[in-house]
mmCIF file of C-alpha atoms in Angstrom:
data_model
loop_
_atom_site.group_PDB
_atom_site.id
_atom_site.type_symbol
_atom_site.label_atom_id
_atom_site.label_comp_id
_atom_site.label_asym_id
_atom_site.label_seq_id
_atom_site.Cartn_x
_atom_site.Cartn_y
_atom_site.Cartn_z
ATOM 1 C CA MET A 1 22.352 -11.102 -14.649
ATOM 2 C CA SER A 2 19.783 -13.899 -14.725
ATOM 3 C CA LEU A 3 16.499 -13.607 -12.850
ATOM 4 C CA VAL A 4 15.152 -16.323 -10.556
ATOM 5 C CA ARG A 5 11.422 -16.572 -9.928
ATOM 6 C CA LEU A 6 10.265 -16.831 -6.307
ATOM 7 C CA ASN A 7 7.124 -18.061 -4.599
ATOM 8 C CA ILE A 8 5.904 -17.194 -1.108
ATOM 9 C CA LYS A 9 6.473 -20.119 1.252
ATOM 10 C CA GLY A 10 4.979 -18.447 4.310
ATOM 11 C CA ILE A 11 5.415 -16.021 7.162
ATOM 12 C CA SER A 12 7.299 -16.945 10.340
ATOM 13 C CA TYR A 13 6.689 -15.272 13.672
ATOM 14 C CA SER A 14 9.515 -14.135 15.918
ATOM 15 C CA GLN A 15 9.604 -15.699 19.379
ATOM 16 C CA THR A 16 12.113 -13.166 20.675
ATOM 17 C CA GLN A 17 11.527 -9.901 18.799
ATOM 18 C CA ASN A 18 8.263 -8.029 19.355
ATOM 19 C CA GLY A 19 6.531 -7.188 16.097
ATOM 20 C CA ALA A 20 9.184 -8.898 13.954
ATOM 21 C CA TYR A 21 8.343 -11.401 11.227
ATOM 22 C CA ALA A 22 10.211 -13.235 8.497
ATOM 23 C CA LEU A 23 8.732 -13.584 5.043
ATOM 24 C CA ILE A 24 10.087 -16.789 3.503
ATOM 25 C CA LEU A 25 10.385 -16.826 -0.286
ATOM 26 C CA SER A 26 11.242 -20.007 -2.171
ATOM 27 C CA GLU A 27 12.892 -20.309 -5.584
ATOM 28 C CA VAL A 28 10.559 -21.945 -8.104
ATOM 29 C CA ASP A 29 13.088 -24.290 -9.700
ATOM 30 C CA GLY A 30 15.233 -25.054 -6.661
ATOM 31 C CA GLU A 31 15.344 -25.700 -2.929
ATOM 32 C CA ARG A 32 16.739 -22.439 -1.576
ATOM 33 C CA LYS A 33 14.716 -20.059 0.560
ATOM 34 C CA LEU A 34 15.116 -16.304 0.867
ATOM 35 C CA PRO A 35 14.158 -14.980 4.338
ATOM 36 C CA ILE A 36 13.265 -11.293 4.567
ATOM 37 C CA VAL A 37 12.587 -9.564 7.891
ATOM 38 C CA ILE A 38 9.403 -7.471 7.720
ATOM 39 C CA GLY A 39 7.222 -5.469 10.090
ATOM 40 C CA ALA A 40 3.921 -6.454 11.687
ATOM 41 C CA PHE A 41 1.722 -4.312 9.412
ATOM 42 C CA GLU A 42 3.297 -5.689 6.239
ATOM 43 C CA ALA A 43 3.090 -9.259 7.589
ATOM 44 C CA GLN A 44 -0.597 -8.692 8.293
ATOM 45 C CA SER A 45 -1.221 -7.286 4.810
ATOM 46 C CA ILE A 46 0.577 -10.184 3.120
ATOM 47 C CA ALA A 47 -1.274 -12.734 5.274
ATOM 48 C CA ILE A 48 -4.610 -11.197 4.282
ATOM 49 C CA ALA A 49 -3.699 -11.346 0.577
ATOM 50 C CA LEU A 50 -2.676 -15.000 0.944
ATOM 51 C CA GLU A 51 -5.878 -15.888 2.806
ATOM 52 C CA LYS A 52 -8.551 -15.215 0.183
ATOM 53 C CA GLU A 53 -11.476 -15.974 2.477
ATOM 54 C CA ILE A 54 -10.735 -13.123 4.896
ATOM 55 C CA LYS A 55 -12.259 -9.873 3.658
ATOM 56 C CA PRO A 56 -11.345 -6.735 5.649
ATOM 57 C CA PRO A 57 -14.332 -4.465 6.322
ATOM 58 C CA ARG A 58 -12.208 -1.505 5.194
ATOM 59 C CA PRO A 59 -9.432 -1.572 2.579
ATOM 60 C CA LEU A 60 -5.890 -1.863 3.903
ATOM 61 C CA THR A 61 -3.264 0.486 2.469
ATOM 62 C CA HIS A 62 -2.177 -2.041 -0.171
ATOM 63 C CA ASP A 63 -5.817 -2.707 -1.090
ATOM 64 C CA LEU A 64 -6.294 1.042 -1.525
ATOM 65 C CA PHE A 65 -3.253 1.159 -3.828
ATOM 66 C CA LYS A 66 -4.760 -1.716 -5.859
ATOM 67 C CA ASN A 67 -8.160 0.014 -6.094
ATOM 68 C CA PHE A 68 -6.490 3.277 -7.113
ATOM 69 C CA SER A 69 -4.406 1.494 -9.765
ATOM 70 C CA ASP A 70 -7.430 -0.340 -11.157
ATOM 71 C CA ARG A 71 -9.367 2.910 -11.436
ATOM 72 C CA PHE A 72 -6.558 4.552 -13.426
ATOM 73 C CA GLU A 73 -5.676 1.394 -15.381
ATOM 74 C CA ILE A 74 -2.229 0.928 -13.884
ATOM 75 C CA VAL A 75 -0.963 -2.662 -13.761
ATOM 76 C CA VAL A 76 1.901 -4.032 -11.669
ATOM 77 C CA LYS A 77 3.440 -6.553 -14.060
ATOM 78 C CA GLN A 78 6.204 -7.902 -11.830
ATOM 79 C CA VAL A 79 8.325 -7.290 -8.758
ATOM 80 C CA ILE A 80 12.108 -7.560 -8.808
ATOM 81 C CA ILE A 81 14.228 -7.765 -5.646
ATOM 82 C CA HIS A 82 17.247 -6.156 -7.246
ATOM 83 C CA LYS A 83 19.712 -5.278 -4.488
ATOM 84 C CA LEU A 84 20.941 -6.445 -1.086
ATOM 85 C CA VAL A 85 22.992 -4.004 1.005
ATOM 86 C CA ASP A 86 23.900 -4.595 4.668
ATOM 87 C CA GLY A 87 21.098 -7.109 5.065
ATOM 88 C CA VAL A 88 18.464 -4.808 3.524
ATOM 89 C CA PHE A 89 16.660 -5.902 0.344
ATOM 90 C CA TYR A 90 15.703 -3.305 -2.275
ATOM 91 C CA SER A 91 12.888 -3.888 -4.760
ATOM 92 C CA SER A 92 11.221 -2.382 -7.793
ATOM 93 C CA LEU A 93 7.675 -2.474 -9.112
ATOM 94 C CA ILE A 94 7.491 -2.876 -12.880
ATOM 95 C CA CYS A 95 4.276 -1.044 -13.791
ATOM 96 C CA GLU A 96 2.471 -0.402 -17.052
ATOM 97 C CA ARG A 97 -0.179 2.085 -18.165
ATOM 98 C CA ASP A 98 -1.289 2.735 -21.754
ATOM 99 C CA GLY A 99 1.543 0.544 -23.006
ATOM 100 C CA ILE A 100 4.182 2.621 -21.200
ATOM 101 C CA GLU A 101 6.335 0.804 -18.658
ATOM 102 C CA GLU A 102 7.606 2.508 -15.513
ATOM 103 C CA ILE A 103 9.900 1.292 -12.724
ATOM 104 C CA ILE A 104 9.076 2.394 -9.170
ATOM 105 C CA ASP A 105 11.248 1.817 -6.108
ATOM 106 C CA ALA A 106 9.517 0.117 -3.181
ATOM 107 C CA ARG A 107 10.250 -1.565 0.098
ATOM 108 C CA THR A 108 10.366 -5.303 -0.501
ATOM 109 C CA SER A 109 7.535 -6.012 1.946
ATOM 110 C CA ASP A 110 5.278 -3.471 0.212
ATOM 111 C CA ALA A 111 6.262 -4.745 -3.219
ATOM 112 C CA ILE A 112 5.331 -8.320 -2.311
ATOM 113 C CA ALA A 113 2.042 -7.271 -0.699
ATOM 114 C CA LEU A 114 1.184 -5.553 -3.986
ATOM 115 C CA ALA A 115 2.441 -8.436 -6.146
ATOM 116 C CA LEU A 116 -0.066 -10.707 -4.414
ATOM 117 C CA ARG A 117 -2.931 -8.318 -5.115
ATOM 118 C CA PHE A 118 -1.990 -7.951 -8.791
ATOM 119 C CA ASN A 119 -1.098 -11.647 -9.224
ATOM 120 C CA ALA A 120 2.301 -10.422 -10.381
ATOM 121 C CA PRO A 121 5.363 -12.695 -10.386
ATOM 122 C CA ILE A 122 8.242 -12.039 -7.970
ATOM 123 C CA PHE A 123 11.865 -12.289 -9.113
ATOM 124 C CA THR A 124 15.336 -11.769 -7.738
ATOM 125 C CA TYR A 125 18.770 -11.932 -9.317
ATOM 126 C CA LYS A 126 20.775 -15.126 -9.066
ATOM 127 C CA ASN A 127 23.677 -13.386 -7.314
ATOM 128 C CA ILE A 128 21.323 -12.188 -4.529
ATOM 129 C CA LEU A 129 19.989 -15.710 -4.033
ATOM 130 C CA ASP A 130 23.554 -17.051 -4.042
ATOM 131 C CA LYS A 131 24.447 -14.549 -1.337
ATOM 132 C CA ALA A 132 21.376 -14.699 0.929
ATOM 133 C CA GLY A 133 19.594 -17.939 0.016
ATOM 134 C CA ILE A 134 19.424 -20.715 2.590
ATOM 135 C CA PHE A 135 18.340 -24.332 2.906
ATOM 136 C CA LEU A 136 15.963 -24.585 5.833
ATOM 137 C CA LYS A 137 16.734 -27.298 8.350
ATOM 138 C CA GLY A 138 14.313 -30.163 8.714
ATOM 139 C CA GLU A 139 13.287 -30.303 5.070
ATOM 140 C CA SER A 140 13.688 -33.446 2.999
ATOM 141 C CA GLY A 141 16.699 -34.139 0.846
ATOM 142 C CA THR A 142 20.443 -33.801 1.294
ATOM 143 C CA MET A 143 20.449 -30.034 1.577
ATOM 144 C CA THR A 144 23.345 -28.046 2.876
ATOM 145 C CA GLN A 145 23.671 -24.492 3.970
ATOM 146 C CA THR A 146 24.514 -21.532 1.749
ATOM 147 C CA PRO A 147 25.667 -18.620 3.973
ATOM 148 C CA SER A 148 25.752 -19.680 7.636
ATOM 149 C CA PRO A 149 24.615 -16.500 9.464
ATOM 150 C CA THR A 150 21.270 -16.361 7.668
ATOM 151 C CA GLU A 151 20.225 -19.917 8.453
ATOM 152 C CA ALA A 152 21.086 -19.459 12.115
ATOM 153 C CA LYS A 153 19.039 -16.272 12.166
ATOM 154 C CA VAL A 154 15.950 -17.960 10.761
ATOM 155 C CA ASP A 155 16.262 -21.096 12.902
ATOM 156 C CA GLU A 156 16.893 -19.294 16.165
ATOM 157 C CA ILE A 157 14.614 -16.264 15.849
ATOM 158 C CA PHE A 158 11.806 -17.272 13.514
ATOM 159 C CA THR A 159 9.768 -20.475 13.465
ATOM 160 C CA GLU A 160 6.634 -21.264 11.575
ATOM 161 C CA LYS A 161 5.111 -22.507 14.830
ATOM 162 C CA GLY A 162 5.714 -19.387 16.827
ATOM 163 C CA ASP A 163 2.033 -18.714 17.592
ATOM 164 C CA THR A 164 1.645 -19.356 21.315
ATOM 165 C CA THR A 165 -2.162 -19.437 21.008
ATOM 166 C CA ALA A 166 -2.228 -22.271 18.465
ATOM 167 C CA GLY A 167 -2.770 -24.838 21.202
ATOM 168 C CA ASN A 168 -5.855 -22.943 22.376
ATOM 169 C CA TYR A 169 -7.350 -23.046 18.889
ATOM 170 C CA LYS A 170 -6.948 -26.808 18.700
ATOM 171 C CA SER A 171 -9.122 -27.254 21.768
ATOM 172 C CA MET A 172 -11.997 -25.194 20.305
ATOM 173 C CA SER A 173 -14.960 -26.450 18.292
ATOM 174 C CA LEU A 174 -15.518 -25.353 14.692
ATOM 175 C CA GLU A 175 -18.411 -23.155 15.820
ATOM 176 C CA GLU A 176 -16.194 -21.424 18.377
ATOM 177 C CA LEU A 177 -13.462 -20.915 15.783
ATOM 178 C CA GLU A 178 -15.913 -19.441 13.257
ATOM 179 C CA SER A 179 -17.208 -17.044 15.904
ATOM 180 C CA LEU A 180 -13.661 -16.088 16.899
ATOM 181 C CA LEU A 181 -12.748 -15.579 13.225
ATOM 182 C CA SER A 182 -15.687 -13.221 12.690
ATOM 183 C CA GLN A 183 -14.713 -11.231 15.772
ATOM 184 C CA ALA A 184 -11.068 -11.003 14.685
ATOM 185 C CA VAL A 185 -12.070 -9.684 11.246
ATOM 186 C CA LYS A 186 -14.504 -7.221 12.838
ATOM 187 C CA ASN A 187 -11.692 -5.978 15.106
ATOM 188 C CA GLU A 188 -9.358 -5.817 12.082
ATOM 189 C CA ASP A 189 -6.919 -8.208 13.798
ATOM 190 C CA TYR A 190 -5.954 -9.917 10.566
ATOM 191 C CA GLU A 191 -2.916 -11.772 11.893
ATOM 192 C CA LYS A 192 -5.130 -13.556 14.395
ATOM 193 C CA ALA A 193 -7.800 -14.127 11.738
ATOM 194 C CA ALA A 194 -5.280 -15.758 9.405
ATOM 195 C CA ARG A 195 -4.134 -18.158 12.137
ATOM 196 C CA ILE A 196 -7.709 -19.081 13.040
ATOM 197 C CA ARG A 197 -8.497 -19.660 9.361
ATOM 198 C CA ASP A 198 -5.458 -21.981 9.159
ATOM 199 C CA GLU A 199 -6.868 -24.087 12.016
ATOM 200 C CA ILE A 200 -10.321 -24.195 10.383
ATOM 201 C CA SER A 201 -8.780 -25.230 7.062
ATOM 202 C CA LYS A 202 -6.927 -28.106 8.754
ATOM 203 C CA ARG A 203 -10.208 -29.364 10.241
ATOM 204 C CA ASN A 204 -11.975 -29.243 6.873
ATOM 205 C CA LYS A 205 -9.363 -31.241 4.954
#
């Protein structure tokens, strides 16, 4: 079975499900997206890894795993999303130490959080993308839907503009945002910190 490389498009916040998020992966040489429902902690950890300027005062669990692996010279070479059963994705970490390769089972959200920290590529099999891949509405081009239930799920439950406080950030000055960002990091509220950093980045473009 052929592998398809994926990039992280972003994280969408649920407007209807408390603590639910969708990680959106995008195929490198195509237009399809792969939405994966993840928990709040994993969403926070992935957001922190994506936002390089936010440094947690204490290591998160995935940072601890990275520090441990570095100390013992273990490298995560790649992540493969290898199975989809009843809407649940299964993944593997392809690791190497002293030239010996090992395969370790992992939850997909954990695997991707680690892939970001190791700069490891993310892959899935073509048949999984054929089954669960979607074309998001509102994007350019003449895209059509792959399987209908998944697109409806993403469009109705998850939106990339689901942060109800975004409007408040827009009304703040840069100084206020910087102060709020520092407080969010100090309080270890990394989801909030990532959203504030997004607003600051928009201002600085």
